[in-house]
Amino acid sequence: MKSRSARPSENLLEELQAALSHGTVVRRVEALRRVTDLFVGNAVDYSDEHIRVFDDVFQCLIEQIETSARTLLADRLAPIAEAPPKIIRTLALDEVIEVAGPVLSKSERLDEATLIEIARTRGQAHLKAISLRRVLSAALTDVLVTRGNEDVVQSTVGNPGAQLSEDSLSDLVMRAERDDDLATCIGLRPDLPRHHYLKLVAKASLSVRRKLEAAHPELADEVSSVVQEAAQRVRAAAMTRQTEIARALVKSLHEDGRLNEFQVTAFAEQGKFDETNAGLAALAGVAVETAENMMIESRTEGVMILAKVAGMSWASVRAIIALREKLSGGSQTDMLTLRDTYEALRSSTAQQVLRFHRMQHGTTPAA
């Protein structure tokens, strides 16, 4: 059985193209939801290159969308260890705490420098979210203790995964003289050095002393291991001898520098699908399997995307589309509308959608 990422998503590429080029906010949000579904459902299957593609797509789609959509994206990506790092950073830097909060408190993708930057520049709500992380370095807790309000400080001190530096502990013990709750919180830490504990108890109120004497804190290491098996994607390609010969011919032409747009157009006009497909793949710089997937789709967007990446004129694109229609026996499309769509399609957008299509079908760039 194929994994969900390998199943064709009928309208996803069209929606992505429209959203990236001239889509409304509603179209962007819908495209974002579907891309998020695709990523979350198969996150452990993706390579670093795949994740970079998702990162680029998320960054494009998140522009100008409403807070609720950004919040939902943050909630879904935050717990995923393989989440795309650039979009995670973007969400973490969001000034809206509903967006930044889930990522700041849960995401393992955030680097130390970004966390410290946010702790130094954002408000107390952002600091509180950071204080809830599973692990806090001493450098990070120094900032939280220095800038945080009472709630942030107690949350940080009460976090068993927070490392407290000598300077922070000295400051906290001093502040605890006027704060019984903080004193209790510090005194219950199992890693509190003896000299700080004695100083704390010596100056603590009677109620705090009794709490510390009666307490029997248990340190439970928080162990979280998620094992997921990644399904192998197997693509069975049954090639005829004719297909092998056609691909070999095109490869020879390409290596000799004799393959160009006009040659591919000639293949299309002669009804040679295999040669046309291989030639279009070579000019677009993709694997023939990628081009083939896009050529046999029911919609024409895939062909136009490949042709735009290859820098082809509309005349060549029209010949290729006509070949597809002839071989499929389908109804004729409105060439004038397709021409306007092709001419309006930006090369940069075509490149982005092509990368996404290639990743979705598990293929790699042509050598």
XYZ file of C-alpha atoms in Angstrom:
367
model
C 0.000 0.000 0.000
C 1.320 3.450 -0.833
C 1.850 6.005 1.884
C -0.402 9.020 1.789
C 2.397 11.255 0.509
C 2.746 9.033 -2.537
C -0.935 9.158 -3.477
C -1.803 11.783 -6.057
C -3.539 14.809 -4.571
C -5.793 15.818 -7.401
C -6.063 19.536 -6.866
C -3.191 20.293 -4.499
C -0.692 21.419 -7.112
C -3.236 23.616 -8.848
C -4.208 25.208 -5.527
C -0.574 25.699 -4.601
C 0.191 27.356 -7.937
C -2.807 29.669 -7.619
C -2.086 30.511 -4.000
C 1.583 31.269 -4.615
C 0.988 33.410 -7.690
C -2.216 35.378 -7.191
C -4.335 33.593 -4.628
C -6.672 35.255 -2.169
C -6.213 34.865 1.568
C -8.874 32.142 1.569
C -7.028 30.182 -1.123
C -3.759 30.555 0.755
C -5.325 29.263 3.959
C -6.860 26.258 2.201
C -3.593 25.467 0.431
C -1.773 25.840 3.754
C -4.166 23.415 5.424
C -3.676 20.779 2.744
C 0.109 21.148 2.673
C 0.142 20.887 6.481
C -1.958 17.711 6.319
C 0.492 16.232 3.832
C 3.511 17.078 5.972
C 2.102 16.057 9.359
C 0.827 12.760 8.013
C 4.237 11.688 6.719
C 6.819 13.821 8.552
C 9.133 10.946 9.489
C 9.274 9.790 5.849
C 10.797 12.954 4.462
C 14.460 13.593 3.764
C 16.208 16.861 4.586
C 15.642 18.026 1.014
C 11.923 17.303 1.261
C 11.722 19.256 4.514
C 13.482 22.211 2.861
C 10.846 22.162 0.130
C 8.068 22.206 2.711
C 9.869 25.041 4.507
C 9.854 27.170 1.357
C 6.207 26.398 0.655
C 5.111 27.201 4.219
C 7.022 30.485 4.133
C 5.255 31.512 0.934
C 1.787 30.487 2.067
C 1.945 32.052 5.537
C 2.214 35.592 4.159
C -0.839 37.763 4.853
C -2.924 35.015 6.449
C -5.025 35.566 9.543
C -3.915 34.836 13.093
C -6.186 31.814 13.518
C -4.561 30.063 10.538
C -1.059 30.799 11.838
C -2.073 29.559 15.267
C -3.369 26.296 13.848
C -0.155 25.810 11.878
C 1.927 26.432 15.018
C -0.150 23.981 17.056
C 0.308 21.250 14.451
C 4.011 21.745 13.752
C 5.241 22.433 17.290
C 5.309 18.791 18.544
C 7.016 17.450 15.406
C 10.758 16.959 15.815
C 11.307 17.039 12.030
C 9.341 20.271 11.513
C 10.812 22.667 8.905
C 13.195 24.949 10.839
C 12.632 28.232 8.990
C 8.871 28.261 9.426
C 9.299 27.221 13.068
C 11.549 30.240 13.610
C 9.056 32.509 11.836
C 6.219 31.268 14.042
C 8.328 31.604 17.193
C 9.123 35.240 16.360
C 5.449 36.089 15.849
C 4.345 38.872 18.167
C 1.005 37.154 18.743
C 1.469 34.777 21.664
C -1.256 32.413 20.426
C 0.962 31.784 17.398
C 4.368 31.832 19.062
C 3.394 30.043 22.270
C 3.062 26.433 21.076
C 6.369 26.603 19.213
C 8.238 28.341 22.037
C 7.087 25.802 24.610
C 7.299 22.582 22.576
C 9.345 22.731 19.381
C 12.682 20.924 19.444
C 13.593 22.633 16.169
C 14.261 26.039 17.724
C 17.951 26.764 18.143
C 19.459 28.269 21.273
C 20.297 31.608 19.659
C 16.690 32.172 18.537
C 15.296 31.298 21.953
C 17.675 33.684 23.690
C 16.886 36.413 21.154
C 13.164 36.054 21.844
C 13.698 35.891 25.613
C 15.618 39.180 25.439
C 13.167 41.077 23.241
C 9.626 39.773 23.709
C 7.087 40.243 26.465
C 6.247 38.195 29.525
C 3.809 35.872 27.740
C 6.570 34.770 25.348
C 8.966 34.299 28.263
C 6.394 32.189 30.099
C 6.017 29.949 27.053
C 9.786 29.457 26.857
C 9.930 28.608 30.566
C 7.716 25.570 29.896
C 10.172 23.872 27.528
C 11.335 20.362 28.366
C 14.948 21.503 28.620
C 16.304 24.986 29.370
C 20.012 25.760 29.215
C 21.718 27.841 31.859
C 22.229 30.683 29.372
C 18.520 30.736 28.605
C 17.390 30.549 32.225
C 19.723 33.465 33.044
C 17.677 35.637 30.684
C 14.353 34.319 31.976
C 15.334 34.949 35.591
C 16.656 38.424 34.801
C 13.765 39.651 32.647
C 10.884 37.510 33.831
C 8.126 38.570 36.182
C 7.107 36.537 39.219
C 5.079 34.074 37.169
C 7.894 33.483 34.649
C 10.531 33.053 37.344
C 8.486 30.534 39.328
C 7.679 28.614 36.159
C 11.372 28.502 35.255
C 12.513 27.450 38.705
C 9.768 24.833 38.916
C 10.845 23.294 35.606
C 12.972 20.193 36.379
C 14.599 20.498 32.960
C 15.885 24.006 33.624
C 19.600 24.398 34.330
C 20.307 27.193 36.796
C 23.681 28.913 36.786
C 25.504 29.929 39.946
C 24.685 33.594 39.290
C 20.986 32.867 38.788
C 20.816 30.744 41.926
C 22.453 33.450 44.011
C 19.983 36.009 42.690
C 17.012 33.699 43.217
C 17.938 32.803 46.786
C 18.255 36.507 47.580
C 14.856 37.269 46.038
C 13.338 34.302 47.885
C 13.843 36.118 51.202
C 10.795 38.231 50.310
C 8.825 35.523 48.470
C 7.786 32.362 50.303
C 6.398 30.699 47.168
C 9.665 31.230 45.319
C 11.647 30.006 48.311
C 9.643 26.795 48.430
C 9.996 26.320 44.686
C 13.782 26.716 44.838
C 14.170 24.554 47.924
C 12.327 21.646 46.294
C 14.767 21.464 43.400
C 16.782 18.216 43.774
C 19.808 19.768 42.054
C 20.068 22.757 44.403
C 23.681 22.946 45.711
C 24.019 22.461 49.478
C 25.419 25.927 50.181
C 22.434 27.571 48.509
C 20.024 25.255 50.324
C 21.499 26.126 53.744
C 21.372 29.835 52.945
C 17.782 29.515 51.778
C 16.640 27.607 54.861
C 18.468 29.969 57.203
C 16.523 32.954 55.911
C 13.260 31.222 55.080
C 10.078 31.725 57.042
C 8.828 29.017 59.385
C 6.141 27.913 56.945
C 8.712 27.495 54.174
C 11.023 25.510 56.441
C 8.230 23.120 57.351
C 7.366 22.600 53.698
C 10.957 21.856 52.822
C 11.438 19.486 55.727
C 8.259 17.574 54.925
C 8.805 17.431 51.207
C 10.044 14.292 49.469
C 10.498 15.401 45.865
C 10.931 12.702 43.280
C 12.916 13.438 40.191
C 11.384 11.677 37.240
C 13.384 11.858 34.070
C 11.114 12.829 31.262
C 11.704 10.255 28.583
C 9.870 10.557 25.327
C 10.554 8.159 22.511
C 8.398 7.846 19.429
C 9.222 4.992 17.034
C 7.645 5.100 13.666
C 8.387 2.933 10.716
C 8.842 4.752 7.429
C 7.240 2.913 4.548
C 9.427 2.311 1.523
C 8.079 3.899 -1.623
C 8.469 1.555 -4.517
C 7.723 2.772 -7.995
C 7.310 -0.055 -10.480
C 8.134 1.275 -13.901
C 7.447 -1.166 -16.691
C 9.295 0.217 -19.704
C 8.917 -1.104 -23.189
C 11.860 -1.484 -25.514
C 10.530 1.458 -27.525
C 10.563 3.684 -24.446
C 14.149 2.693 -23.656
C 15.248 3.535 -27.205
C 13.423 6.884 -27.124
C 15.017 7.888 -23.823
C 18.450 6.814 -25.005
C 18.057 8.933 -28.139
C 17.057 12.022 -26.187
C 19.862 11.497 -23.713
C 22.353 11.333 -26.569
C 20.976 14.525 -28.123
C 21.120 16.308 -24.784
C 24.682 15.244 -24.039
C 25.776 16.374 -27.503
C 24.133 19.763 -27.067
C 21.676 19.130 -29.898
C 18.513 18.987 -27.824
C 16.527 22.214 -27.774
C 12.980 23.519 -27.659
C 12.488 23.109 -31.412
C 13.510 19.438 -31.301
C 11.071 18.725 -28.497
C 8.332 20.559 -30.415
C 9.093 18.407 -33.461
C 8.753 15.261 -31.331
C 5.355 16.489 -30.102
C 4.129 17.351 -33.582
C 5.183 13.862 -34.774
C 3.160 12.239 -31.995
C 6.211 10.827 -30.203
C 5.215 10.829 -26.551
C 8.285 9.107 -25.080
C 10.696 11.407 -26.914
C 8.651 14.487 -26.025
C 8.471 13.492 -22.379
C 12.191 12.728 -22.127
C 13.107 15.932 -23.982
C 10.904 18.096 -21.761
C 12.400 16.428 -18.681
C 15.948 17.108 -19.888
C 15.279 20.779 -20.651
C 13.484 21.288 -17.336
C 16.256 19.497 -15.442
C 14.049 16.854 -13.844
C 13.931 13.070 -13.895
C 11.935 11.531 -16.730
C 9.671 9.907 -14.133
C 8.767 13.338 -12.756
C 7.954 14.664 -16.213
C 5.963 11.545 -16.982
C 3.852 11.948 -13.832
C 3.078 15.528 -14.792
C 2.474 14.726 -18.453
C -0.144 12.070 -17.746
C -2.099 14.112 -15.188
C -5.654 14.945 -16.175
C -4.923 18.659 -15.910
C -2.535 20.654 -18.065
C -0.871 22.660 -15.299
C 1.931 20.116 -14.944
C 2.982 20.476 -18.584
C 2.930 24.261 -18.361
C 5.013 24.228 -15.209
C 7.664 22.014 -16.831
C 7.684 24.124 -19.976
C 7.980 27.389 -18.038
C 10.946 26.012 -16.102
C 12.494 24.931 -19.420
C 11.940 28.436 -20.830
C 9.726 27.293 -23.706
C 7.543 29.517 -25.861
C 3.776 29.127 -26.006
C 3.976 27.585 -29.499
C 5.941 24.651 -28.091
C 3.632 24.278 -25.109
C 0.625 24.224 -27.408
C 2.157 21.385 -29.444
C 2.791 19.325 -26.314
C -0.738 19.893 -24.993
C -2.159 18.909 -28.361
C -0.140 15.677 -28.223
C -1.555 14.872 -24.794
C -5.103 15.464 -25.974
C -4.595 13.325 -29.053
C -3.210 10.397 -27.069
C -5.781 10.632 -24.266
C -8.751 11.087 -26.568
C -10.090 13.758 -24.261
C -12.024 16.857 -25.201
C -10.116 19.830 -26.534
C -9.174 22.537 -24.075
C -9.483 26.288 -24.498
C -6.063 27.136 -25.900
C -6.582 30.896 -25.576
C -7.256 30.579 -21.858
C -4.303 28.245 -21.419
C -2.069 30.665 -23.326
C -3.044 33.527 -20.999
C -2.424 31.308 -17.991
C 0.968 30.226 -19.313
C 2.097 33.749 -20.129
C 1.032 34.952 -16.665
C 2.866 32.100 -14.934
C 6.071 33.316 -13.327
C 9.198 31.218 -13.713
C 9.919 31.451 -9.977
C 6.453 30.127 -9.147
C 6.844 27.294 -11.643
C 10.169 26.353 -10.049
C 8.595 26.247 -6.599
C 5.618 24.131 -7.668
C 7.908 21.787 -9.603
C 10.067 21.229 -6.521
C 6.959 20.459 -4.510
C 5.627 18.054 -7.153
C 8.986 16.295 -7.364
C 9.134 15.894 -3.602
C 5.529 14.671 -3.400
C 6.232 11.848 -5.837
C 9.529 10.881 -4.239
C 11.771 11.688 -7.223
C 15.075 13.536 -7.349
C 16.446 16.161 -9.729
C 17.995 14.925 -12.948
C 21.751 14.594 -12.830
